[in-house]
C-alpha cells in the first residue's frame, strides 16, 4: 500500500545538509515510504541553478547503504574492537544519562562535554545540543576546526560577514577563486564563474598551491607555496599603487589609512613576494595588471585561508585588494567570503540562550586531543573531561594531533556516547552508539553561507530501523538528566517555525510552499556603499586584531606576510597540504563504494624532482613524519605543485591507511591567531623511502 509508482516518483524539495558553503537547493525522487532515488539540483534556485556535486547526486547510495546503523548498541569488548551488542533505545539513553550524572557527581558539570560539528548544517538538528549543554552547565565549545581564521580575517577588514551577491560572479570581468578548490568543494562557484567567461569574456584566476580540478579550468593559475597568500596580496597592491590602478577617491572615502598602506607596501614589491611565494615576478605583475585593467573583479575567497596559522592575516590582505582598486563599487566586483551575517537569526529557542552561564568554561574543539589526554592548558585548568556526547562529527579521524586523540578516546575512565549514521572510527571507541537519521528523514531549516537563501529540509521518507533524529536524542536525555527548557517539549518542526518567525522571516508553512527565501541585501548594503561594518564605516587596512582574540597581537598591523607558518627546515623539508578530495566531504561519503572507488587509496602527491631525489617511484610506499609521529603512505607522482610541497587529498578514515592511523596524525592542534583555528594545510614533514 505504501509503494509509489516507479514510473512517476514524487519529486520532493529539500536542501543539502552537508558542510559546504553552497547548501544546494535539491529536488529528490521519493520512490516509496522508505527510499529516495535520484537527487538533482533545483533549476529554479538562482544560485544552485540545477547543478550539484556528483556525491550528493547519488545520495541514495548512502541513504540505502547496508552498513547504516539501525539499532542502539552497547560496547562489550575493548574500545576500538568493534564489539557491540544491540540494546533498546530506553536502555541506551538510561545508561548514557546515568554515566553523565555519575561523572557530574564526581567532578562537577563541566566534566561532561557535548561535542559536535557540521555533519548536518541544519540549525535545529545541529545546534540543539547547546540547549542541553546550557541547561546542564556542561563544558562549552569554542568552534575552531573550520571557519574561525577565515571569518576573522574577512571581518577584520569589512567589519561584517557579508558581501557582494555571489550570483554577481556571472557579471564580473575577472573572477578570482582564491583559497578554495571549488570543483571539489562548492561546484556552484564554477557555474557562475564559467557563465561570466562565456557571456562576458571574463578571465578566471585560481590561486592555490596545487594544480587541482579548479586550477585546470582557469585562464591563470598562481601555484604559490602554502601559507604565502599575504605576500602575494601585498605585491599585487604594490603594483596597483605603483602603476596607477589604485582608486584614490575610493580609498580616501572608504578606507582607514590608505597613505600608510601605500608607504608600507613600498618594500613589498614583486621581487620580495616572489622569494616568499615561489611565483615568478612576471606572474605577480601579470595578475596585478589583470586586476587593474579589469576593475570589475570578484574575489571569491575560500576556506583554504582557515587552514594556515597566518590564515586570518592572509584573508585580510587578499580582501584588501578590492579596497585598493575600489572594485566594491561595481556590480560583479568586490570580495566575498561568507554571507552569515545577513540571516539575523534568533536562535534562543534552538540553543537555550536563556539558560547560558557565561562562567562555564569553553574548550577548544580543535584541541580535543590535548583535552582528552589531560593537558591543563587545554582544560582551562579545570576538571578532566570524563563524559562525551558526540553528534555530527568524527574526531577520531578528522581532528588534529591524532595520536593524542586516539590515546584520549582509549581512556577507560572516559564514557562516550556517539550518535551516528555509520560505525565510524569514533563510534568504534564509544560505550553507547545511537543510530542517526539522514537529512531526508527529519525536519530542519538551513542557511546558505556561500550564497543567500534560507531553505527548508522537510522529512521526506521514514528512517530505516530505529534511527532517530538529533532532536529526539537531546530531548530524551534532557528528561533523564533533569534538564528543563520549553524547547525540549517541542518538535523540530515547531522549533523551526518559531525560529523563522522570531527572526523576521516567514514561517514553515510559507517556506514549504515557496521552497526558499532569498535574503540577499540590496546592492548598496552588499557592496558597503553606505559604509563598512566598523563604527567609522571604513574598510580597515589596520584592523584591531587584539579585539578579535587573545592572540591578535601576533598578527601584523597592516597587510603583510605573517611569518607564523610551520616552515620547512633541514629536519622537515617538505610542506604538506591536506586538501579536500572530490568524492568525500570531510569523512562523509568515505563509506560509499562509488566515492571510495573513485578516490582509490590514501596517497601523497609528490613532485617528480622530489621523488627522484628520494629514489622513489609511482606506487612506492614512503614514510611521512614530523615530531608528532609518522605513517606509511603510497606515492603518487604529480608535478602540479612546487618542489618541496606535497598534497594528501581527502580525510580518509584511519583504518584505510597502511598502519591504521590517518594523515591528521601529523597536523598540529596549536591554536592559530587571533582566536584559534586548526592549521590543516600548514604542516612541515620529512619523507623517507620505506624500508
XYZ file of C-alpha atoms in Angstrom:
691
model
C 0.000 0.000 0.000
C 2.957 2.317 0.610
C 4.601 1.727 -2.755
C 4.640 4.578 -5.256
C 4.637 4.141 -9.000
C 8.267 3.666 -10.066
C 7.449 5.360 -13.374
C 6.324 8.557 -11.634
C 8.214 9.134 -8.403
C 7.165 12.056 -6.266
C 9.615 14.967 -6.510
C 10.263 16.463 -3.079
C 12.095 19.712 -2.328
C 14.934 19.837 0.175
C 18.382 21.282 0.886
C 21.796 19.653 1.018
C 22.701 19.285 4.713
C 26.460 18.885 4.363
C 29.322 21.126 5.444
C 29.604 23.059 2.190
C 29.059 26.778 1.544
C 26.723 26.056 -1.377
C 23.843 24.498 0.628
C 22.255 23.468 -2.648
C 18.518 23.534 -3.211
C 17.547 19.963 -4.092
C 14.859 18.025 -5.899
C 14.676 14.456 -4.606
C 12.854 11.495 -6.069
C 10.734 9.739 -3.451
C 10.394 6.141 -4.600
C 8.331 4.860 -1.682
C 7.823 5.414 2.034
C 11.427 4.481 2.836
C 13.530 5.063 -0.296
C 14.794 8.001 -2.280
C 16.048 7.870 -5.870
C 17.954 10.416 -7.905
C 18.884 13.746 -6.322
C 19.077 16.813 -8.578
C 19.849 20.479 -8.137
C 16.821 22.763 -8.260
C 16.981 24.699 -11.532
C 14.606 27.364 -10.229
C 17.009 28.313 -7.454
C 19.095 31.146 -8.851
C 22.283 30.109 -7.077
C 22.109 26.306 -7.306
C 20.917 26.682 -10.915
C 20.344 22.939 -11.288
C 23.956 21.962 -10.536
C 25.077 19.803 -7.606
C 28.131 17.683 -6.910
C 28.233 14.055 -8.015
C 28.475 12.649 -4.491
C 25.158 14.223 -3.453
C 23.515 13.343 -6.771
C 23.987 9.686 -5.828
C 22.838 10.166 -2.232
C 20.559 7.147 -2.433
C 23.713 5.025 -2.344
C 24.466 6.488 1.079
C 20.910 6.531 2.420
C 20.251 2.887 1.499
C 23.731 1.696 2.434
C 23.665 -1.801 4.014
C 26.096 -0.706 6.737
C 23.890 2.020 8.189
C 23.427 1.833 11.930
C 19.896 0.653 12.675
C 19.849 -0.233 16.400
C 21.303 1.256 19.580
C 24.476 -0.556 20.637
C 26.402 -1.138 23.861
C 30.128 -1.859 23.776
C 31.034 -5.351 25.026
C 34.736 -5.544 24.087
C 37.758 -3.261 24.353
C 37.465 0.260 22.973
C 38.025 0.210 19.245
C 37.385 -3.535 18.948
C 34.014 -3.017 17.238
C 32.431 -5.478 19.663
C 28.895 -4.340 20.458
C 25.537 -5.819 21.346
C 22.129 -4.444 20.422
C 20.070 -2.839 23.166
C 16.833 -0.873 23.322
C 16.662 2.885 22.982
C 15.432 3.130 26.561
C 18.427 1.218 27.892
C 20.862 3.193 25.741
C 19.523 6.530 26.914
C 19.281 5.376 30.532
C 22.901 4.196 30.532
C 24.076 7.441 28.947
C 22.196 9.600 31.421
C 23.414 7.527 34.360
C 27.007 7.865 33.182
C 26.673 11.646 32.788
C 25.116 12.002 36.234
C 27.819 9.866 37.807
C 30.513 11.955 36.133
C 28.860 15.161 37.375
C 28.743 13.862 40.951
C 32.476 13.169 40.888
C 33.901 16.167 39.000
C 31.090 18.683 38.550
C 29.021 19.515 35.493
C 31.971 20.736 33.393
C 33.342 17.201 33.189
C 30.683 16.470 30.530
C 31.491 17.836 27.067
C 28.857 17.812 24.307
C 30.933 17.734 21.117
C 29.525 18.274 17.650
C 30.174 19.863 14.310
C 28.719 20.086 10.821
C 27.775 16.571 9.743
C 24.454 18.312 9.292
C 24.183 22.053 8.770
C 20.531 22.112 9.798
C 20.001 24.695 12.505
C 17.683 22.630 14.699
C 19.381 19.247 14.437
C 22.949 20.597 14.577
C 22.675 23.293 17.221
C 20.067 21.887 19.604
C 22.852 20.196 21.553
C 23.615 23.651 23.011
C 20.222 23.708 24.719
C 21.157 20.606 26.689
C 24.620 21.990 27.377
C 23.285 25.258 28.762
C 20.559 23.585 30.779
C 23.080 21.261 32.432
C 26.018 23.722 32.616
C 28.245 21.313 30.693
C 31.564 22.491 29.254
C 31.251 24.856 26.333
C 32.545 24.553 22.841
C 34.791 27.057 21.047
C 34.276 26.173 17.387
C 37.667 26.425 15.681
C 38.056 23.453 13.363
C 36.810 25.104 10.175
C 35.845 28.763 9.791
C 37.430 30.814 12.565
C 40.576 32.005 10.831
C 38.917 32.933 7.544
C 35.993 34.690 9.213
C 38.284 36.669 11.491
C 40.383 37.845 8.563
C 37.441 38.921 6.448
C 35.651 40.710 9.285
C 38.908 42.424 10.287
C 38.662 44.394 7.064
C 34.936 44.676 6.359
C 33.534 44.675 9.891
C 30.766 42.313 8.844
C 30.391 38.772 7.486
C 28.596 39.561 4.238
C 29.446 40.828 0.809
C 28.502 41.137 -2.857
C 25.820 38.764 -4.097
C 27.621 35.526 -5.094
C 25.477 35.386 -8.221
C 27.293 38.545 -9.347
C 30.274 36.389 -10.257
C 28.430 35.850 -13.537
C 28.565 39.627 -14.135
C 32.264 40.002 -13.431
C 35.102 40.620 -15.872
C 37.564 38.663 -13.742
C 36.670 36.010 -11.168
C 39.470 35.206 -8.737
C 38.937 31.881 -6.962
C 41.353 32.084 -4.072
C 41.780 29.503 -1.345
C 39.107 27.074 -2.498
C 39.060 24.123 -4.871
C 35.529 24.919 -5.966
C 35.170 21.924 -8.279
C 35.712 19.667 -5.267
C 34.024 21.677 -2.520
C 31.453 24.167 -3.897
C 30.752 23.454 -7.519
C 28.240 26.291 -7.907
C 31.072 28.831 -7.790
C 32.184 27.355 -11.089
C 28.663 27.632 -12.523
C 28.662 31.411 -12.153
C 32.347 31.929 -12.967
C 32.101 29.939 -16.196
C 28.957 31.836 -17.131
C 30.928 35.099 -16.804
C 33.587 33.713 -19.109
C 31.064 32.560 -21.720
C 28.879 35.667 -21.650
C 31.379 38.420 -20.867
C 34.770 37.055 -21.815
C 35.759 37.139 -18.166
C 39.042 35.671 -17.032
C 39.123 33.058 -14.281
C 42.126 33.169 -11.971
C 42.788 30.390 -9.457
C 45.218 30.850 -6.579
C 46.062 27.537 -4.962
C 49.221 25.592 -4.011
C 48.466 22.767 -6.448
C 47.012 22.147 -9.887
C 43.660 20.807 -8.846
C 40.435 20.400 -10.776
C 39.569 24.085 -10.363
C 43.015 25.253 -11.462
C 42.698 23.130 -14.596
C 39.720 25.268 -15.656
C 41.484 28.592 -15.039
C 42.878 31.096 -17.502
C 45.595 31.848 -14.961
C 46.773 29.608 -12.123
C 49.076 31.055 -9.485
C 50.602 27.999 -7.813
C 52.119 29.600 -4.743
C 53.694 27.978 -1.710
C 51.227 27.173 1.097
C 50.622 29.999 3.551
C 52.179 32.755 1.421
C 48.964 34.375 0.167
C 49.580 37.536 2.173
C 52.873 38.145 0.403
C 51.187 37.756 -2.991
C 48.384 40.153 -1.999
C 50.869 42.775 -0.809
C 52.895 42.624 -4.012
C 49.717 42.927 -6.082
C 48.700 46.034 -4.136
C 52.233 47.410 -4.550
C 51.843 47.167 -8.319
C 48.328 48.624 -8.227
C 49.609 51.706 -6.398
C 52.792 51.921 -8.469
C 51.124 51.651 -11.870
C 48.163 53.924 -11.273
C 45.431 51.350 -10.751
C 44.580 52.352 -7.175
C 41.254 54.200 -6.870
C 42.386 57.092 -4.711
C 38.957 58.706 -4.448
C 37.513 55.446 -3.157
C 40.452 54.954 -0.791
C 40.002 58.415 0.688
C 36.300 57.937 1.245
C 36.022 54.296 2.307
C 39.297 53.181 3.913
C 41.142 53.990 7.100
C 44.869 54.501 6.387
C 45.466 54.426 2.622
C 48.602 56.599 2.728
C 50.113 54.466 5.471
C 49.306 51.324 3.491
C 50.914 52.700 0.325
C 54.069 53.625 2.215
C 54.176 50.220 3.883
C 53.878 48.448 0.527
C 56.846 50.259 -0.999
C 59.122 47.441 0.164
C 56.622 44.671 -0.674
C 57.323 44.517 -4.390
C 57.012 41.508 -6.720
C 60.640 40.509 -6.202
C 60.092 40.385 -2.439
C 56.920 38.306 -2.890
C 58.495 36.011 -5.472
C 61.120 34.923 -2.961
C 58.395 34.043 -0.432
C 55.712 32.567 -2.697
C 57.858 30.768 -5.268
C 55.958 32.546 -8.053
C 57.828 34.469 -10.705
C 57.921 38.263 -10.803
C 56.228 38.083 -14.192
C 53.315 36.034 -12.803
C 52.733 38.511 -9.990
C 52.930 41.518 -12.327
C 50.544 39.886 -14.804
C 47.963 39.147 -12.124
C 48.149 42.680 -10.732
C 47.737 44.207 -14.180
C 44.791 41.917 -14.927
C 43.021 43.221 -11.832
C 43.956 46.793 -12.624
C 42.704 46.575 -16.193
C 39.539 44.649 -15.256
C 38.286 46.630 -12.310
C 35.033 44.671 -12.257
C 36.772 41.782 -10.484
C 35.191 39.462 -7.938
C 37.490 37.920 -5.352
C 35.869 34.670 -4.200
C 37.836 33.920 -1.017
C 37.505 30.394 0.350
C 38.161 28.320 3.435
C 41.718 27.477 2.457
C 42.559 30.628 4.406
C 41.293 28.872 7.534
C 43.859 26.102 7.217
C 47.043 28.079 7.850
C 48.444 29.627 11.014
C 48.597 33.000 9.289
C 45.234 32.475 7.597
C 43.493 35.452 9.189
C 46.121 37.928 8.048
C 46.238 36.284 4.606
C 42.465 36.602 4.226
C 42.597 40.228 5.323
C 45.381 41.007 2.842
C 43.503 39.364 -0.040
C 40.261 41.231 0.743
C 42.231 44.480 0.928
C 42.938 44.290 -2.819
C 39.308 45.107 -3.640
C 39.536 48.182 -1.414
C 42.675 49.423 -3.203
C 41.051 49.071 -6.634
C 37.609 50.228 -5.498
C 36.073 47.119 -7.063
C 33.426 47.097 -4.325
C 31.615 49.897 -6.192
C 30.757 47.764 -9.210
C 28.246 45.005 -9.828
C 30.334 41.868 -10.234
C 33.100 43.438 -8.170
C 34.411 43.268 -4.618
C 35.472 40.472 -2.296
C 33.233 37.783 -0.843
C 33.754 35.034 1.694
C 30.502 34.230 3.516
C 27.022 35.700 3.978
C 26.473 34.536 7.553
C 25.514 37.967 8.894
C 22.569 38.532 6.565
C 20.283 35.979 8.200
C 19.921 37.684 11.621
C 18.745 34.517 13.352
C 17.152 34.432 16.758
C 18.435 31.020 17.858
C 17.489 31.447 21.506
C 14.943 28.632 21.384
C 17.201 26.257 19.442
C 20.209 26.829 21.686
C 18.577 27.752 25.004
C 20.432 31.038 25.383
C 18.300 32.000 28.390
C 19.994 29.208 30.375
C 23.571 30.059 29.436
C 26.037 30.557 32.294
C 28.989 32.649 30.994
C 31.188 31.326 33.805
C 31.222 27.825 32.300
C 34.484 27.061 30.520
C 34.769 26.987 26.738
C 37.027 24.223 25.442
C 38.674 24.425 22.018
C 37.135 21.974 19.562
C 40.363 21.585 17.594
C 42.274 20.704 20.749
C 40.199 17.652 21.619
C 43.400 15.574 21.660
C 45.136 17.724 24.294
C 41.834 17.972 26.193
C 41.322 14.226 26.365
C 44.910 13.442 27.393
C 44.501 15.908 30.259
C 46.734 18.848 29.317
C 45.963 21.530 31.886
C 46.078 24.464 29.476
C 43.663 22.754 27.087
C 41.335 22.011 30.021
C 41.472 25.676 31.089
C 42.895 24.336 34.372
C 39.546 22.775 35.121
C 38.373 19.208 35.721
C 39.089 16.394 33.268
C 36.583 15.528 30.576
C 35.169 12.153 31.596
C 31.970 12.056 29.512
C 31.301 12.929 25.865
C 28.145 13.224 23.786
C 29.143 13.324 20.106
C 26.867 14.254 17.211
C 27.622 15.191 13.588
C 31.379 14.705 13.685
C 34.102 12.071 13.646
C 37.063 13.435 15.644
C 38.957 10.135 15.754
C 39.586 10.701 12.029
C 39.234 14.453 11.451
C 40.794 16.184 14.469
C 44.443 17.290 14.504
C 47.160 15.523 16.516
C 45.517 12.118 16.112
C 47.976 10.336 18.397
C 46.608 12.325 21.325
C 43.033 11.964 20.089
C 43.318 8.180 19.888
C 45.041 7.961 23.264
C 42.365 10.118 24.845
C 39.445 8.155 23.448
C 41.048 4.922 24.663
C 40.879 6.041 28.298
C 38.895 3.585 30.380
C 37.618 6.400 32.608
C 36.064 8.223 29.629
C 32.415 7.475 28.853
C 31.453 8.249 25.268
C 28.043 8.240 23.597
C 28.143 8.655 19.799
C 25.034 9.351 17.721
C 25.922 8.360 14.153
C 24.755 7.057 10.785
C 27.649 4.613 10.307
C 30.131 2.810 12.522
C 32.843 5.435 12.170
C 36.164 5.127 13.929
C 34.800 7.480 16.587
C 31.746 5.259 17.056
C 34.055 2.261 17.486
C 35.551 3.997 20.530
C 32.147 4.631 22.115
C 30.445 2.949 25.043
C 26.996 3.630 23.585
C 26.255 4.077 19.875
C 22.908 5.506 18.767
C 21.620 5.221 15.158
C 21.014 8.599 13.495
C 18.709 9.778 10.745
C 19.807 11.352 7.468
C 18.510 14.669 6.195
C 15.578 13.219 4.233
C 14.342 11.532 7.428
C 13.791 14.554 9.693
C 12.669 18.199 9.586
C 15.081 21.129 9.614
C 15.918 24.561 8.210
C 19.162 25.647 6.584
C 21.037 28.825 5.773
C 23.489 29.051 2.888
C 26.648 30.875 3.938
C 28.146 30.717 0.463
C 25.020 32.221 -1.041
C 21.884 33.941 0.281
C 18.981 31.547 0.733
C 17.137 30.080 3.689
C 15.873 26.623 2.735
C 13.566 24.035 4.238
C 14.624 20.434 4.581
C 11.425 18.540 5.384
C 11.110 14.914 6.327
C 10.581 13.029 3.059
C 10.882 9.338 3.958
C 10.804 7.221 7.081
C 14.088 6.387 8.740
C 15.340 2.805 8.473
C 15.382 0.566 11.516
C 15.404 2.526 14.757
C 17.350 5.564 13.557
C 16.324 8.720 15.426
C 16.930 12.416 14.821
C 19.346 14.516 16.889
C 16.477 16.484 18.385
C 14.933 13.300 19.776
C 18.180 12.296 21.477
C 18.655 15.711 23.080
C 15.088 15.836 24.372
C 15.104 12.273 25.712
C 18.407 12.808 27.504
C 17.058 16.048 28.965
C 14.188 14.126 30.572
C 16.568 11.676 32.197
C 19.054 14.334 33.273
C 16.506 16.674 34.829
C 17.147 19.433 32.276
C 14.253 21.812 31.711
C 13.543 24.117 28.793
C 10.447 24.603 26.651
C 12.436 23.577 23.570
C 12.647 20.045 24.941
C 8.843 19.814 24.746
C 8.574 20.907 21.100
C 9.046 19.105 17.803
C 11.840 20.029 15.433
C 9.290 21.499 13.040
C 7.761 23.631 15.790
C 11.184 24.971 16.759
C 11.976 25.719 13.126
C 8.685 27.572 12.757
C 9.278 29.673 15.898
C 12.848 30.459 14.838
C 11.796 31.635 11.382
C 9.088 33.970 12.667
C 11.149 35.264 15.611
C 13.959 36.084 13.187
C 11.708 38.169 10.972
C 11.323 35.700 8.132
C 8.212 33.739 7.185
C 7.029 30.525 8.818
C 7.492 26.855 7.974
C 4.219 26.682 6.064
C 5.236 29.572 3.820
C 8.725 28.187 3.353
C 7.258 24.801 2.450
C 5.132 26.452 -0.204
C 7.804 28.791 -1.631
C 10.805 26.420 -1.154
C 13.362 29.082 -0.147
C 13.793 32.707 0.907
C 16.245 34.973 -0.925
C 17.849 37.012 1.856
C 20.411 38.959 -0.192
C 20.521 42.596 0.980
C 20.242 45.395 -1.553
C 23.196 46.356 -3.735
C 24.383 49.296 -1.641
C 24.405 47.271 1.549
C 26.024 44.239 -0.077
C 28.788 46.390 -1.531
C 29.229 48.502 1.616
C 28.480 51.682 -0.337
C 26.918 53.229 2.751
C 29.949 52.243 4.799
C 31.625 49.087 6.024
C 30.631 47.354 9.224
C 33.044 49.178 11.530
C 31.761 52.151 13.581
C 33.558 54.648 11.324
C 32.260 52.955 8.168
C 35.783 52.405 6.853
C 37.445 49.314 5.461
C 40.302 48.707 7.856
C 43.753 48.153 6.419
C 44.939 48.414 10.034
C 42.497 46.226 11.981
C 42.333 45.929 15.737
C 43.465 42.307 15.864
C 43.685 42.271 19.659
C 39.954 42.921 19.875
C 39.340 39.773 17.850
C 41.085 37.305 20.132
C 43.744 36.762 22.772
C 46.499 36.112 20.228
C 45.733 39.039 17.959
C 48.974 40.702 18.971
C 50.825 38.130 16.851
C 49.374 39.493 13.604
C 50.823 42.379 11.561
C 49.366 45.875 11.835
C 48.989 46.223 8.050
C 48.624 43.586 5.295
C 51.805 41.555 5.178
C 53.305 38.093 5.087
C 52.919 36.915 8.679
C 55.799 34.516 9.299
C 53.749 32.215 11.501
C 53.589 29.138 9.303
C 55.281 25.832 10.040
C 58.289 26.475 7.802
C 60.251 23.769 6.043
C 63.543 23.043 7.788
C 66.502 20.744 7.285
C 64.733 18.210 9.520
C 61.303 18.615 7.869
C 61.992 19.917 4.345
C 58.514 19.400 2.853
C 55.347 21.426 3.430
C 52.156 19.351 3.369
C 48.610 20.374 2.457
C 45.744 18.002 3.359
C 43.295 19.173 0.700
C 39.660 18.054 0.227
C 39.024 15.113 -2.070
C 36.390 15.444 -4.771
C 34.331 12.427 -3.733
C 34.481 12.854 0.054
C 33.208 15.623 2.274
C 35.420 15.591 5.349
C 34.926 11.979 6.435
C 31.405 11.699 4.985
C 30.978 9.613 1.809
C 34.117 7.619 2.636
C 31.732 4.756 3.339
C 30.011 4.768 -0.069
C 31.560 2.357 -2.588
C 31.438 4.728 -5.566
C 33.240 7.525 -3.728
C 35.883 5.209 -2.320
C 36.466 3.559 -5.711
C 36.902 6.903 -7.461
C 39.407 8.148 -4.881
C 41.436 4.943 -4.869
C 43.560 4.964 -1.720
C 45.390 7.395 0.559
C 48.358 8.784 -1.381
C 50.939 11.529 -1.106
C 51.205 13.626 -4.269
C 54.947 14.174 -4.768
C 56.773 16.231 -7.393
C 58.895 14.099 -9.713
C 62.035 16.072 -8.796
C 61.481 15.290 -5.129
C 60.692 11.655 -5.930
C 63.920 11.312 -7.898
C 65.943 12.826 -5.069
C 64.333 10.400 -2.637
C 64.749 7.440 -5.003
C 61.057 6.583 -5.067
C 58.636 5.867 -7.914
C 54.899 5.834 -8.545
C 53.149 3.426 -6.157
C 56.087 3.085 -3.761
C 55.479 3.304 -0.035
C 57.174 6.126 1.844
C 57.093 7.326 5.423
C 55.846 10.824 6.211
C 56.668 12.215 9.603
C 57.497 15.018 11.977
C 57.748 15.409 15.743
C 54.064 14.421 16.122
C 54.515 10.971 14.582
C 54.993 9.191 11.279
C 52.997 6.954 8.966
C 53.274 4.892 5.793
C 51.586 6.006 2.578
C 51.747 5.303 -1.158
C 53.352 7.751 -3.606
C 51.555 9.374 -6.500
C 53.843 11.325 -8.831
C 52.415 14.765 -9.525
C 54.139 17.801 -10.981
C 51.257 20.175 -10.271
C 52.997 21.524 -7.163
C 56.182 23.396 -6.477
C 59.040 21.097 -5.468
C 59.057 20.802 -1.711
C 55.248 20.883 -1.471
C 53.211 17.684 -1.044
C 49.461 17.091 -1.137
C 47.400 14.418 0.605
C 43.793 14.667 -0.580
C 40.807 13.625 1.470
C 40.166 12.729 5.051
C 40.499 9.004 4.606
C 39.472 7.014 7.693
C 42.416 5.867 9.765
C 41.734 2.197 9.061
C 42.312 2.761 5.324
C 45.938 3.725 5.952
C 48.622 1.081 5.891
C 49.264 1.266 9.638
C 45.787 2.214 10.815
C 46.240 5.902 11.595
C 45.315 8.814 9.354
C 47.062 11.855 7.966
C 45.972 14.191 10.763
C 48.488 12.402 12.962
C 50.977 14.900 11.523
C 48.843 18.069 11.848
C 49.265 20.361 14.849
C 46.458 21.289 17.227
C 48.081 24.535 18.404
C 45.657 27.464 18.245
C 46.296 29.971 15.441
C 45.794 33.729 15.993
C 43.779 35.739 16.672
C 41.177 33.408 18.180
C 42.070 29.795 17.451
C 41.857 27.533 14.444
C 43.259 24.270 13.125
C 46.041 24.632 10.531
C 45.378 21.530 8.440
C 47.285 22.853 5.390
C 50.234 24.153 7.376
C 52.400 21.161 8.249
C 56.107 20.533 7.757
C 57.132 16.905 7.254
C 60.056 14.720 6.305
C 59.708 11.953 3.696
C 61.773 8.777 3.703
C 61.752 5.783 1.459
C 60.133 2.912 3.276
C 62.446 0.021 4.115
